[in-house]
Structure formats: structure tokens, C-alpha cells
PDB file of C-alpha atoms in Angstrom:
ATOM      1  CA  MET A 258       0.000   0.000   0.000  1.00  0.00           C
ATOM      2  CA  SER A 259       1.058   3.592  -0.478  1.00  0.00           C
ATOM      3  CA  LEU A 260       0.602   7.025   1.039  1.00  0.00           C
ATOM      4  CA  ASP A 261      -2.497   8.787  -0.297  1.00  0.00           C
ATOM      5  CA  ALA A 262      -1.292  12.384  -0.368  1.00  0.00           C
ATOM      6  CA  ASP A 263      -4.594  13.705  -1.727  1.00  0.00           C
ATOM      7  CA  ALA A 264      -6.569  12.196   1.151  1.00  0.00           C
ATOM      8  CA  LEU A 265      -4.003  13.510   3.632  1.00  0.00           C
ATOM      9  CA  ARG A 266      -4.157  17.032   2.181  1.00  0.00           C
ATOM     10  CA  ALA A 267      -7.952  16.966   2.244  1.00  0.00           C
ATOM     11  CA  ALA A 268      -7.948  15.910   5.896  1.00  0.00           C
ATOM     12  CA  VAL A 269      -5.458  18.631   6.844  1.00  0.00           C
ATOM     13  CA  ALA A 270      -7.527  21.212   4.976  1.00  0.00           C
ATOM     14  CA  ALA A 271     -10.631  20.097   6.861  1.00  0.00           C
ATOM     15  CA  HIS A 272      -9.138  19.722  10.346  1.00  0.00           C
ATOM     16  CA  GLY A 273      -6.000  21.883  10.429  1.00  0.00           C
ATOM     17  CA  ALA A 274      -3.767  19.027  11.560  1.00  0.00           C
ATOM     18  CA  VAL A 275      -4.105  15.247  11.613  1.00  0.00           C
ATOM     19  CA  ALA A 276      -2.120  12.334  12.979  1.00  0.00           C
ATOM     20  CA  ARG A 277      -1.459   9.519  10.545  1.00  0.00           C
ATOM     21  CA  VAL A 278      -1.001   6.029  11.990  1.00  0.00           C
ATOM     22  CA  VAL A 279       0.520   3.545   9.553  1.00  0.00           C
ATOM     23  CA  VAL A 280       1.508  -0.093   9.929  1.00  0.00           C
ATOM     24  CA  ALA A 281       5.278   0.124   9.446  1.00  0.00           C
ATOM     25  CA  GLY A 282       6.192  -3.477  10.229  1.00  0.00           C
ATOM     26  CA  ILE A 283       4.548  -6.812  10.918  1.00  0.00           C
ATOM     27  CA  LYS A 284       5.482 -10.169  12.390  1.00  0.00           C
ATOM     28  CA  GLY A 285       3.345 -13.279  12.342  1.00  0.00           C
ATOM     29  CA  SER A 286      -0.432 -13.184  12.039  1.00  0.00           C
ATOM     30  CA  VAL A 287      -1.785  -9.614  11.991  1.00  0.00           C
ATOM     31  CA  PRO A 288      -5.067  -7.983  10.887  1.00  0.00           C
ATOM     32  CA  ARG A 289      -3.621  -5.550   8.321  1.00  0.00           C
ATOM     33  CA  GLU A 290      -0.654  -5.332   5.968  1.00  0.00           C
ATOM     34  CA  VAL A 291       2.313  -2.945   5.959  1.00  0.00           C
ATOM     35  CA  GLY A 292       1.155   0.435   4.674  1.00  0.00           C
ATOM     36  CA  ALA A 293      -2.392   0.202   6.048  1.00  0.00           C
ATOM     37  CA  ALA A 294      -3.144   3.550   7.654  1.00  0.00           C
ATOM     38  CA  MET A 295      -5.711   5.653   9.435  1.00  0.00           C
ATOM     39  CA  LEU A 296      -6.018   9.395   9.954  1.00  0.00           C
ATOM     40  CA  VAL A 297      -6.937  10.779  13.372  1.00  0.00           C
ATOM     41  CA  TRP A 298      -8.014  14.266  14.369  1.00  0.00           C
ATOM     42  CA  GLU A 299      -9.685  15.771  17.406  1.00  0.00           C
ATOM     43  CA  GLY A 300     -13.185  14.376  17.332  1.00  0.00           C
ATOM     44  CA  GLY A 301     -12.850  11.859  14.531  1.00  0.00           C
ATOM     45  CA  GLN A 302     -10.853   9.441  12.426  1.00  0.00           C
ATOM     46  CA  SER A 303     -10.946   7.599   9.083  1.00  0.00           C
ATOM     47  CA  GLY A 304      -9.367   4.443   7.716  1.00  0.00           C
ATOM     48  CA  THR A 305      -8.406   1.383   9.730  1.00  0.00           C
ATOM     49  CA  ILE A 306      -5.315  -0.471  10.892  1.00  0.00           C
ATOM     50  CA  GLY A 307      -7.290  -3.512  11.986  1.00  0.00           C
ATOM     51  CA  GLY A 308      -9.903  -2.432  14.508  1.00  0.00           C
ATOM     52  CA  GLY A 309     -10.284  -3.635  18.082  1.00  0.00           C
ATOM     53  CA  ALA A 310      -8.156  -2.599  21.022  1.00  0.00           C
ATOM     54  CA  LEU A 311      -5.105  -2.131  18.774  1.00  0.00           C
ATOM     55  CA  GLU A 312      -6.857   0.603  16.816  1.00  0.00           C
ATOM     56  CA  PHE A 313      -8.497   2.139  19.894  1.00  0.00           C
ATOM     57  CA  GLU A 314      -5.180   2.542  21.695  1.00  0.00           C
ATOM     58  CA  ALA A 315      -3.423   3.729  18.524  1.00  0.00           C
ATOM     59  CA  ALA A 316      -6.060   6.442  18.075  1.00  0.00           C
ATOM     60  CA  ALA A 317      -5.599   7.553  21.683  1.00  0.00           C
ATOM     61  CA  ARG A 318      -1.821   7.817  21.179  1.00  0.00           C
ATOM     62  CA  ALA A 319      -2.399   9.656  17.909  1.00  0.00           C
ATOM     63  CA  ARG A 320      -4.374  12.365  19.691  1.00  0.00           C
ATOM     64  CA  ILE A 321      -1.475  12.807  22.096  1.00  0.00           C
ATOM     65  CA  VAL A 322       0.810  13.236  19.083  1.00  0.00           C
ATOM     66  CA  LEU A 323      -1.625  15.824  17.711  1.00  0.00           C
ATOM     67  CA  ARG A 324      -1.360  17.839  20.899  1.00  0.00           C
ATOM     68  CA  ASP A 325       2.366  17.596  21.643  1.00  0.00           C
ATOM     69  CA  GLY A 326       3.665  17.298  18.064  1.00  0.00           C
ATOM     70  CA  THR A 327       6.056  14.436  18.858  1.00  0.00           C
ATOM     71  CA  ASP A 328       5.977  11.597  16.323  1.00  0.00           C
ATOM     72  CA  ARG A 329       6.345   8.088  17.695  1.00  0.00           C
ATOM     73  CA  LEU A 330       7.176   4.516  16.711  1.00  0.00           C
ATOM     74  CA  ASP A 331       5.459   1.793  18.758  1.00  0.00           C
ATOM     75  CA  HIS A 332       5.761  -1.987  18.796  1.00  0.00           C
ATOM     76  CA  ALA A 333       2.510  -3.729  19.725  1.00  0.00           C
ATOM     77  CA  PRO A 334       2.239  -7.493  20.376  1.00  0.00           C
ATOM     78  CA  LEU A 335      -1.243  -8.753  19.460  1.00  0.00           C
ATOM     79  CA  GLY A 336      -1.847 -10.890  22.496  1.00  0.00           C
ATOM     80  CA  PRO A 337      -3.967 -11.002  25.649  1.00  0.00           C
ATOM     81  CA  GLY A 338      -2.853  -7.520  26.655  1.00  0.00           C
ATOM     82  CA  LEU A 339      -4.878  -6.119  23.768  1.00  0.00           C
ATOM     83  CA  GLY A 340      -7.624  -8.702  24.010  1.00  0.00           C
ATOM     84  CA  GLN A 341      -6.563 -10.116  20.653  1.00  0.00           C
ATOM     85  CA  CYS A 342      -5.436 -13.609  19.736  1.00  0.00           C
ATOM     86  CA  CYS A 343      -3.684 -13.026  16.404  1.00  0.00           C
ATOM     87  CA  GLY A 344      -0.370 -13.941  17.987  1.00  0.00           C
ATOM     88  CA  GLY A 345       1.658 -11.603  15.816  1.00  0.00           C
ATOM     89  CA  ALA A 346       2.995  -8.108  16.348  1.00  0.00           C
ATOM     90  CA  VAL A 347       2.873  -4.784  14.526  1.00  0.00           C
ATOM     91  CA  THR A 348       5.065  -1.713  14.444  1.00  0.00           C
ATOM     92  CA  LEU A 349       3.029   1.491  14.223  1.00  0.00           C
ATOM     93  CA  LEU A 350       4.385   4.819  13.003  1.00  0.00           C
ATOM     94  CA  THR A 351       2.380   7.841  14.169  1.00  0.00           C
ATOM     95  CA  GLU A 352       3.164  11.228  12.613  1.00  0.00           C
ATOM     96  CA  ARG A 353       1.572  14.657  12.868  1.00  0.00           C
ATOM     97  CA  PHE A 354       0.826  16.424   9.582  1.00  0.00           C
ATOM     98  CA  ASP A 355      -0.116  20.037   9.031  1.00  0.00           C
ATOM     99  CA  ALA A 356       0.033  22.315   5.982  1.00  0.00           C
ATOM    100  CA  ALA A 357       3.718  23.127   6.520  1.00  0.00           C
ATOM    101  CA  ARG A 358       4.749  19.476   6.634  1.00  0.00           C
ATOM    102  CA  LEU A 359       2.753  18.655   3.521  1.00  0.00           C
ATOM    103  CA  ASP A 360       5.011  21.028   1.581  1.00  0.00           C
ATOM    104  CA  HIS A 361       7.891  18.565   2.069  1.00  0.00           C
ATOM    105  CA  MET A 362       6.055  15.682   0.417  1.00  0.00           C
ATOM    106  CA  GLU A 363       7.089  15.303  -3.200  1.00  0.00           C
ATOM    107  CA  GLY A 364       8.157  12.687  -5.706  1.00  0.00           C
ATOM    108  CA  ALA A 365       7.165   9.048  -5.964  1.00  0.00           C
ATOM    109  CA  ILE A 366       8.723   8.125  -2.592  1.00  0.00           C
ATOM    110  CA  PHE A 367       8.362  10.052   0.662  1.00  0.00           C
ATOM    111  CA  ALA A 368      11.603   9.641   2.626  1.00  0.00           C
ATOM    112  CA  ARG A 369      11.930  11.047   6.147  1.00  0.00           C
ATOM    113  CA  PRO A 370      13.597  10.258   9.489  1.00  0.00           C
ATOM    114  CA  ALA A 371      11.684   7.874  11.726  1.00  0.00           C
ATOM    115  CA  PRO A 372      11.100   9.025  15.311  1.00  0.00           C
ATOM    116  CA  GLY A 373      14.497   8.847  17.020  1.00  0.00           C
ATOM    117  CA  GLY A 374      16.307   8.348  13.714  1.00  0.00           C
ATOM    118  CA  PRO A 375      19.241  10.424  12.406  1.00  0.00           C
ATOM    119  CA  ALA A 376      18.413  13.780  10.838  1.00  0.00           C
ATOM    120  CA  GLN A 377      20.907  13.181   8.033  1.00  0.00           C
ATOM    121  CA  MET A 378      20.031  10.479   5.540  1.00  0.00           C
ATOM    122  CA  PRO A 379      22.352   7.453   5.999  1.00  0.00           C
ATOM    123  CA  LEU A 380      24.266   6.121   3.005  1.00  0.00           C
ATOM    124  CA  SER A 381      22.331   2.839   3.047  1.00  0.00           C
ATOM    125  CA  VAL A 382      19.080   4.785   2.796  1.00  0.00           C
ATOM    126  CA  ARG A 383      20.424   6.862  -0.089  1.00  0.00           C
ATOM    127  CA  LYS A 384      21.314   3.681  -1.945  1.00  0.00           C
ATOM    128  CA  ALA A 385      17.920   2.116  -1.251  1.00  0.00           C
ATOM    129  CA  LEU A 386      16.200   5.293  -2.392  1.00  0.00           C
ATOM    130  CA  ARG A 387      18.199   5.405  -5.631  1.00  0.00           C
ATOM    131  CA  THR A 388      17.345   1.765  -6.312  1.00  0.00           C
ATOM    132  CA  ALA A 389      13.648   2.294  -5.629  1.00  0.00           C
ATOM    133  CA  ARG A 390      13.489   5.410  -7.776  1.00  0.00           C
ATOM    134  CA  GLY A 391      15.404   3.674 -10.537  1.00  0.00           C
ATOM    135  CA  GLU A 392      12.784   0.930 -10.557  1.00  0.00           C
ATOM    136  CA  GLY A 393      10.042   3.533 -10.531  1.00  0.00           C
ATOM    137  CA  HIS A 394       8.617   2.643  -7.139  1.00  0.00           C
ATOM    138  CA  ALA A 395       9.176   1.317  -3.646  1.00  0.00           C
ATOM    139  CA  ALA A 396       7.282  -1.921  -3.151  1.00  0.00           C
ATOM    140  CA  SER A 397       5.970  -0.950   0.293  1.00  0.00           C
ATOM    141  CA  LEU A 398       6.783   1.144   3.324  1.00  0.00           C
ATOM    142  CA  THR A 399      10.269   0.311   4.605  1.00  0.00           C
ATOM    143  CA  LEU A 400      12.086   1.160   7.836  1.00  0.00           C
ATOM    144  CA  ARG A 401      15.819   1.344   7.201  1.00  0.00           C
ATOM    145  CA  ALA A 402      18.600   2.715   9.401  1.00  0.00           C
ATOM    146  CA  GLY A 403      16.233   4.984  11.297  1.00  0.00           C
ATOM    147  CA  TRP A 404      14.501   6.314   8.190  1.00  0.00           C
ATOM    148  CA  VAL A 405      11.124   5.711   6.571  1.00  0.00           C
ATOM    149  CA  LEU A 406      10.767   5.109   2.829  1.00  0.00           C
ATOM    150  CA  GLU A 407       7.156   5.094   1.664  1.00  0.00           C
ATOM    151  CA  PRO A 408       5.724   5.033  -1.870  1.00  0.00           C
ATOM    152  CA  MET A 409       3.231   7.723  -2.751  1.00  0.00           C
ATOM    153  CA  ALA A 410      -0.112   6.634  -4.153  1.00  0.00           C
ATOM    154  CA  ARG A 411      -0.350   6.518  -7.917  1.00  0.00           C
ATOM    155  CA  ALA A 412      -2.946   8.587  -9.680  1.00  0.00           C
ATOM    156  CA  THR A 413      -6.300   6.870  -9.579  1.00  0.00           C
ATOM    157  CA  ARG A 414      -7.896   5.488 -12.720  1.00  0.00           C
ATOM    158  CA  PRO A 415     -11.265   7.051 -13.637  1.00  0.00           C
ATOM    159  CA  LEU A 416     -13.882   4.284 -13.674  1.00  0.00           C
ATOM    160  CA  TRP A 417     -17.351   4.951 -15.052  1.00  0.00           C
ATOM    161  CA  ILE A 418     -20.054   2.434 -14.155  1.00  0.00           C
ATOM    162  CA  TYR A 419     -23.353   2.652 -16.023  1.00  0.00           C
ATOM    163  CA  GLY A 420     -26.306   1.052 -14.259  1.00  0.00           C
ATOM    164  CA  ALA A 421     -27.407   0.936 -10.620  1.00  0.00           C
ATOM    165  CA  GLY A 422     -29.079  -2.460 -10.671  1.00  0.00           C
ATOM    166  CA  HIS A 423     -27.980  -5.503  -8.678  1.00  0.00           C
ATOM    167  CA  VAL A 424     -24.704  -5.996 -10.560  1.00  0.00           C
ATOM    168  CA  GLY A 425     -23.940  -2.272 -10.650  1.00  0.00           C
ATOM    169  CA  ARG A 426     -24.405  -2.010  -6.895  1.00  0.00           C
ATOM    170  CA  ALA A 427     -22.272  -5.075  -6.258  1.00  0.00           C
ATOM    171  CA  LEU A 428     -19.527  -3.641  -8.470  1.00  0.00           C
ATOM    172  CA  VAL A 429     -19.546  -0.255  -6.772  1.00  0.00           C
ATOM    173  CA  HIS A 430     -19.450  -1.738  -3.274  1.00  0.00           C
ATOM    174  CA  THR A 431     -16.621  -4.096  -4.282  1.00  0.00           C
ATOM    175  CA  LEU A 432     -14.491  -1.491  -6.055  1.00  0.00           C
ATOM    176  CA  ALA A 433     -15.137   1.654  -3.991  1.00  0.00           C
ATOM    177  CA  PRO A 434     -12.819   0.717  -1.066  1.00  0.00           C
ATOM    178  CA  LEU A 435      -9.884   0.206  -3.449  1.00  0.00           C
ATOM    179  CA  PRO A 436      -7.522   3.187  -3.834  1.00  0.00           C
ATOM    180  CA  ASP A 437      -6.960   2.406  -7.524  1.00  0.00           C
ATOM    181  CA  PHE A 438     -10.177   3.869  -8.930  1.00  0.00           C
ATOM    182  CA  ALA A 439     -12.156   7.110  -8.927  1.00  0.00           C
ATOM    183  CA  ILE A 440     -15.710   5.915  -9.552  1.00  0.00           C
ATOM    184  CA  THR A 441     -18.429   7.820 -11.393  1.00  0.00           C
ATOM    185  CA  TRP A 442     -21.758   5.989 -11.211  1.00  0.00           C
ATOM    186  CA  VAL A 443     -24.274   6.802 -13.936  1.00  0.00           C
ATOM    187  CA  ASP A 444     -27.957   5.939 -14.306  1.00  0.00           C
ATOM    188  CA  THR A 445     -31.050   7.561 -15.755  1.00  0.00           C
ATOM    189  CA  GLY A 446     -32.412   9.146 -12.570  1.00  0.00           C
ATOM    190  CA  PRO A 447     -31.583   9.790  -8.899  1.00  0.00           C
ATOM    191  CA  GLU A 448     -34.194   7.261  -7.766  1.00  0.00           C
ATOM    192  CA  ARG A 449     -32.112   4.501  -9.362  1.00  0.00           C
ATOM    193  CA  PHE A 450     -29.335   4.838  -6.769  1.00  0.00           C
ATOM    194  CA  PRO A 451     -29.311   3.508  -3.189  1.00  0.00           C
ATOM    195  CA  GLU A 452     -29.676   6.015  -0.363  1.00  0.00           C
ATOM    196  CA  ALA A 453     -26.410   4.929   1.271  1.00  0.00           C
ATOM    197  CA  LEU A 454     -23.422   5.408  -1.019  1.00  0.00           C
ATOM    198  CA  PRO A 455     -19.829   4.254  -0.469  1.00  0.00           C
ATOM    199  CA  ALA A 456     -17.378   7.043   0.284  1.00  0.00           C
ATOM    200  CA  GLY A 457     -15.679   8.609  -2.698  1.00  0.00           C
ATOM    201  CA  VAL A 458     -18.258   7.571  -5.312  1.00  0.00           C
ATOM    202  CA  THR A 459     -19.594  10.322  -7.583  1.00  0.00           C
ATOM    203  CA  VAL A 460     -23.221   9.789  -8.620  1.00  0.00           C
ATOM    204  CA  LEU A 461     -24.317  11.182 -11.987  1.00  0.00           C
ATOM    205  CA  PRO A 462     -28.044  10.932 -12.797  1.00  0.00           C
ATOM    206  CA  ALA A 463     -28.406  11.417 -16.554  1.00  0.00           C
ATOM    207  CA  ALA A 464     -31.474  10.962 -18.739  1.00  0.00           C
ATOM    208  CA  ASP A 465     -29.077  10.158 -21.600  1.00  0.00           C
ATOM    209  CA  PRO A 466     -26.117   8.146 -20.223  1.00  0.00           C
ATOM    210  CA  ALA A 467     -24.472   7.990 -23.666  1.00  0.00           C
ATOM    211  CA  LEU A 468     -24.361  11.781 -23.748  1.00  0.00           C
ATOM    212  CA  ALA A 469     -23.035  11.903 -20.180  1.00  0.00           C
ATOM    213  CA  ALA A 470     -20.232   9.520 -21.182  1.00  0.00           C
ATOM    214  CA  GLY A 471     -18.730  12.370 -23.186  1.00  0.00           C
ATOM    215  CA  ARG A 472     -17.759  14.007 -19.895  1.00  0.00           C
ATOM    216  CA  ALA A 473     -15.343  11.188 -19.039  1.00  0.00           C
ATOM    217  CA  SER A 474     -11.618  11.706 -19.499  1.00  0.00           C
ATOM    218  CA  GLU A 475      -9.813   9.768 -22.223  1.00  0.00           C
ATOM    219  CA  ASP A 476      -8.043   7.544 -19.672  1.00  0.00           C
ATOM    220  CA  ALA A 477     -11.299   6.303 -18.134  1.00  0.00           C
ATOM    221  CA  VAL A 478     -12.452   2.694 -18.058  1.00  0.00           C
ATOM    222  CA  HIS A 479     -16.169   2.156 -18.717  1.00  0.00           C
ATOM    223  CA  LEU A 480     -18.402  -0.692 -17.497  1.00  0.00           C
ATOM    224  CA  ILE A 481     -21.821  -0.917 -19.161  1.00  0.00           C
ATOM    225  CA  LEU A 482     -24.616  -2.782 -17.338  1.00  0.00           C
ATOM    226  CA  THR A 483     -27.821  -0.766 -17.530  1.00  0.00           C
ATOM    227  CA  TYR A 484     -31.378  -2.112 -17.340  1.00  0.00           C
ATOM    228  CA  SER A 485     -31.877  -1.530 -21.077  1.00  0.00           C
ATOM    229  CA  HIS A 486     -30.246  -3.135 -24.125  1.00  0.00           C
ATOM    230  CA  ALA A 487     -31.007   0.065 -26.034  1.00  0.00           C
ATOM    231  CA  LEU A 488     -29.075   2.131 -23.489  1.00  0.00           C
ATOM    232  CA  ASP A 489     -26.244  -0.405 -23.516  1.00  0.00           C
ATOM    233  CA  LEU A 490     -25.994  -0.211 -27.310  1.00  0.00           C
ATOM    234  CA  ALA A 491     -26.080   3.587 -27.306  1.00  0.00           C
ATOM    235  CA  LEU A 492     -23.253   3.618 -24.762  1.00  0.00           C
ATOM    236  CA  CYS A 493     -21.184   1.166 -26.811  1.00  0.00           C
ATOM    237  CA  HIS A 494     -21.679   3.322 -29.900  1.00  0.00           C
ATOM    238  CA  ALA A 495     -20.743   6.523 -28.062  1.00  0.00           C
ATOM    239  CA  LEU A 496     -17.675   5.058 -26.378  1.00  0.00           C
ATOM    240  CA  LEU A 497     -16.328   3.433 -29.544  1.00  0.00           C
ATOM    241  CA  SER A 498     -16.427   6.867 -31.151  1.00  0.00           C
ATOM    242  CA  ARG A 499     -13.918   8.327 -28.666  1.00  0.00           C
ATOM    243  CA  PRO A 500     -10.772   7.337 -26.772  1.00  0.00           C
ATOM    244  CA  ALA A 501     -11.160   5.148 -23.689  1.00  0.00           C
ATOM    245  CA  ALA A 502      -8.763   3.047 -21.637  1.00  0.00           C
ATOM    246  CA  GLY A 503     -11.170   0.125 -21.598  1.00  0.00           C
ATOM    247  CA  ILE A 504     -14.803  -0.754 -22.237  1.00  0.00           C
ATOM    248  CA  GLY A 505     -16.647  -3.651 -20.613  1.00  0.00           C
ATOM    249  CA  LEU A 506     -20.178  -4.812 -21.399  1.00  0.00           C
ATOM    250  CA  ILE A 507     -22.260  -7.262 -19.402  1.00  0.00           C
ATOM    251  CA  GLY A 508     -24.094  -9.788 -21.534  1.00  0.00           C
ATOM    252  CA  SER A 509     -24.434 -13.230 -23.021  1.00  0.00           C
ATOM    253  CA  ALA A 510     -22.864 -14.539 -26.211  1.00  0.00           C
ATOM    254  CA  THR A 511     -26.188 -13.994 -27.994  1.00  0.00           C
ATOM    255  CA  LYS A 512     -26.428 -10.374 -26.842  1.00  0.00           C
ATOM    256  CA  TRP A 513     -22.848  -9.706 -27.888  1.00  0.00           C
ATOM    257  CA  ALA A 514     -23.396 -11.220 -31.343  1.00  0.00           C
ATOM    258  CA  ARG A 515     -26.397  -8.937 -31.876  1.00  0.00           C
ATOM    259  CA  PHE A 516     -24.483  -5.917 -30.596  1.00  0.00           C
ATOM    260  CA  ARG A 517     -21.551  -6.601 -32.919  1.00  0.00           C
ATOM    261  CA  SER A 518     -23.940  -6.699 -35.875  1.00  0.00           C
ATOM    262  CA  ARG A 519     -25.651  -3.452 -34.845  1.00  0.00           C
ATOM    263  CA  LEU A 520     -22.337  -1.703 -34.199  1.00  0.00           C
ATOM    264  CA  ARG A 521     -21.137  -2.644 -37.676  1.00  0.00           C
ATOM    265  CA  GLN A 522     -24.320  -1.118 -39.064  1.00  0.00           C
ATOM    266  CA  LEU A 523     -23.536   2.023 -37.085  1.00  0.00           C
ATOM    267  CA  GLY A 524     -20.208   2.310 -38.895  1.00  0.00           C
ATOM    268  CA  HIS A 525     -17.719   0.681 -36.535  1.00  0.00           C
ATOM    269  CA  ALA A 526     -15.069  -1.618 -37.957  1.00  0.00           C
ATOM    270  CA  ASP A 527     -14.330  -4.958 -36.315  1.00  0.00           C
ATOM    271  CA  ALA A 528     -11.052  -3.544 -34.955  1.00  0.00           C
ATOM    272  CA  GLN A 529     -13.097  -0.880 -33.190  1.00  0.00           C
ATOM    273  CA  ILE A 530     -15.673  -3.292 -31.849  1.00  0.00           C
ATOM    274  CA  SER A 531     -12.963  -5.565 -30.429  1.00  0.00           C
ATOM    275  CA  ARG A 532     -12.115  -2.815 -27.947  1.00  0.00           C
ATOM    276  CA  ILE A 533     -15.174  -3.909 -25.984  1.00  0.00           C
ATOM    277  CA  THR A 534     -14.783  -6.773 -23.511  1.00  0.00           C
ATOM    278  CA  CYS A 535     -17.934  -8.910 -23.383  1.00  0.00           C
ATOM    279  CA  PRO A 536     -18.806 -10.732 -21.230  1.00  0.00           C
ATOM    280  CA  ILE A 537     -17.133  -9.182 -18.197  1.00  0.00           C
ATOM    281  CA  GLY A 538     -15.995 -10.988 -15.071  1.00  0.00           C
ATOM    282  CA  ASP A 539     -14.948 -14.600 -14.694  1.00  0.00           C
ATOM    283  CA  PRO A 540     -17.585 -17.091 -15.930  1.00  0.00           C
ATOM    284  CA  ALA A 541     -16.105 -19.747 -13.638  1.00  0.00           C
ATOM    285  CA  LEU A 542     -17.232 -17.729 -10.611  1.00  0.00           C
ATOM    286  CA  GLY A 543     -20.901 -17.842 -11.600  1.00  0.00           C
ATOM    287  CA  LYS A 544     -23.581 -15.264 -12.361  1.00  0.00           C
ATOM    288  CA  HIS A 545     -24.393 -13.986  -8.881  1.00  0.00           C
ATOM    289  CA  PRO A 546     -23.925 -10.166  -8.810  1.00  0.00           C
ATOM    290  CA  GLN A 547     -21.179 -10.400  -6.176  1.00  0.00           C
ATOM    291  CA  ALA A 548     -19.429 -13.148  -8.141  1.00  0.00           C
ATOM    292  CA  ILE A 549     -19.501 -10.990 -11.266  1.00  0.00           C
ATOM    293  CA  ALA A 550     -18.157  -8.064  -9.238  1.00  0.00           C
ATOM    294  CA  VAL A 551     -15.251 -10.130  -7.910  1.00  0.00           C
ATOM    295  CA  GLY A 552     -14.353 -11.271 -11.424  1.00  0.00           C
ATOM    296  CA  VAL A 553     -14.528  -7.742 -12.820  1.00  0.00           C
ATOM    297  CA  ALA A 554     -12.424  -6.377  -9.951  1.00  0.00           C
ATOM    298  CA  SER A 555      -9.794  -9.028 -10.653  1.00  0.00           C
ATOM    299  CA  SER A 556      -9.634  -8.190 -14.353  1.00  0.00           C
ATOM    300  CA  LEU A 557      -9.393  -4.468 -13.619  1.00  0.00           C
ATOM    301  CA  LEU A 558      -6.630  -4.845 -11.037  1.00  0.00           C
ATOM    302  CA  SER A 559      -4.645  -7.154 -13.318  1.00  0.00           C
ATOM    303  CA  GLY A 560      -5.008  -4.738 -16.222  1.00  0.00           C
ATOM    304  CA  GLN A 561      -6.781  -7.257 -18.462  1.00  0.00           C
ATOM    305  CA  MET A 562      -9.505  -4.778 -19.369  1.00  0.00           C
ATOM    306  CA  MET A 563      -7.174  -1.834 -19.957  1.00  0.00           C
ATOM    307  CA  GLN A 564      -6.547  -0.814 -23.528  1.00  0.00           C
ATOM    308  CA  SER A 565      -4.736   1.986 -25.299  1.00  0.00           C
ATOM    309  CA  SER A 566      -6.711   5.212 -25.417  1.00  0.00           C
ATOM    310  CA  ALA A 567      -5.696   5.497 -29.058  1.00  0.00           C
ATOM    311  CA  TYR A 568      -8.473   4.226 -31.247  1.00  0.00           C
ATOM    312  CA  PRO A 569      -8.799   3.564 -35.007  1.00  0.00           C
ATOM    313  CA  ALA A 570     -11.982   5.568 -35.518  1.00  0.00           C
ATOM    314  CA  SER A 571     -13.727   4.802 -38.773  1.00  0.00           C
ATOM    315  CA  ALA A 572     -14.689   7.745 -40.923  1.00  0.00           C
ATOM    316  CA  GLU A 573     -18.381   7.059 -40.436  1.00  0.00           C
ATOM    317  CA  ALA A 574     -18.129   6.707 -36.657  1.00  0.00           C
ATOM    318  CA  ALA A 575     -15.929   9.782 -36.347  1.00  0.00           C
ATOM    319  CA  ALA A 576     -18.464  11.813 -38.284  1.00  0.00           C
ATOM    320  CA  ARG A 577     -21.316  10.946 -35.971  1.00  0.00           C
TER     321      ARG A 577
END
């Protein structure tokens, strides 16, 4: 996992200062991985490092850090003392961030002294930093010679989901917690969406979803699963006429055969039409909405559905 600078800046802007608690090391069986983090401020918090007494005590220490400004590094065995039976142990790094400190965060890797570490960067850390930057990333947060090396979050991929039916809802609830995607959820009216929405999801009611699709950036991935085959076809036609990083369509082999025929009639060449992935998900997982969502999430995270935003627009399609 990586440091989400945008979320941190937003929290600082909202609360003035926040304490960030991040899992900096693990041993044995633990509830969360290295890099899992939560933000704490006076009167609230977001994110999780595993819940339970571990998180409760970490939040209490974080509020002390907020008040006295002294970062800390704590080692916490997950045993009877915390009322937990994981049997492992975690190292927690708690740091106070305000607007001034945010100014020092730059580049793909955020390197800084750990609490009690040397102010000057050790040679071994310099070498590790050069190696990580040469490879384009640091695999995960690392404690080395009293310093912290932590990768910064990559830019999120715009993901447009059309349809708020059972599969659409399962997809949104599966994908929304992931830091990889910025989700825009489109359907024909506000009544189509559930009252409770996952954090970070942008809802876009649109009488004409195909027209609304024109608002997406060229690096967006699109998943089409509306209640109407006519809407689905209109979306396919619109999206094939512009750049997109990937297009997925829910449907059977029969539906896809009919759509291919109609898209040809609308002026799209076979090379264009092949940009659409249909069906989506993993057929081996079944047709339950949650099973489809798991399969789609897997294909998105592995990059299987991503395609070049360059597209060989036919003259007829480009003219439409």
C-alpha cells in the first residue's frame, strides 16, 4: 500500500492538523498489511489499521501526538494484553501532519527520518532510495537505518459504471474501497441509486447516459450494465467513437453477437468493436452479482480490461 497524499491534504484542509497512523512493520499473524493507515483528528478518524483494542489505543496515542507534536514509533504485540489472539505483532508509526509538513512531500517516494532516527540520511538509505526510484517505485513502506521510505499513491484510474441495478451495486461496493479507482456511477435518474453510497463515489443521474459519457476523461475505463439493451448499445456506440482506456459490457454470447452486428451497421469496424470486452468478469465464478463483481475487480486490477486510449476511428463513426 502507499501514502495517499490527496486524502491527507484533504484531511489537513478540513481539520488543520491530523495524525497519521501507519503499519510500518509486521510479524506473524496480523489484521492488516504494511502500509495500512488511518487518519486521526480531534473528534474523529478515518481508515483502519485492523480495529479492536489495537486501533483504539493507537487512536488515543495519535491524539497525544496531535497535541504535543512528537511523532512516535510503537511496537505492539497482538496478544492477551490487547484482548486479541492473532499472535503476531505490529510496528506502528504515528506522525503529525499540518500544511507546513505537507510542503515537504514530493516525488514518488516520501523519505523522512523515523522518530528517534538520524536527521541526516544514511548512506544505506540513499542507496535504497536510488534503487527504488530507478525501478520507478518502492514496493511498500520500509524502515531502514532509522529512516522511513514510503511510496506515494499513484494517480487513480477514472472508472465509469453505467447502471445501478444488482450488478452495478455489487460492483460499486466491491471497487469503492480500493484506492486504484475514482468511480463515477451513472444511471437515468436519482431514484435509481441507493440512499447509502460508499465514500468517494460520484453519482451522476443522466437521462441520456451515452451523452453523459462524453464528460469522461480519455483515460477512463467504462463498465456498461444498464437495465436496457437500447441504453447499452447507445453507450457502446458513443464510447467506440472516442478514446477510452477500456470498455466492458455485461451480456451473453447472444447479446454480444447482436451488438456486434448493430455496431457494424452504425459504422464501426471490427477492430473498433474488439475494444469492448464482453462478457465481463470470470464465468467460472458464476452469475451472482457479487461473483460478477469479484471477477470484474480481478480483471481491472490485473489490467486485463485496460486498452490503449488510441483508437482507429472509422470515418463514419468519427463523423457521428
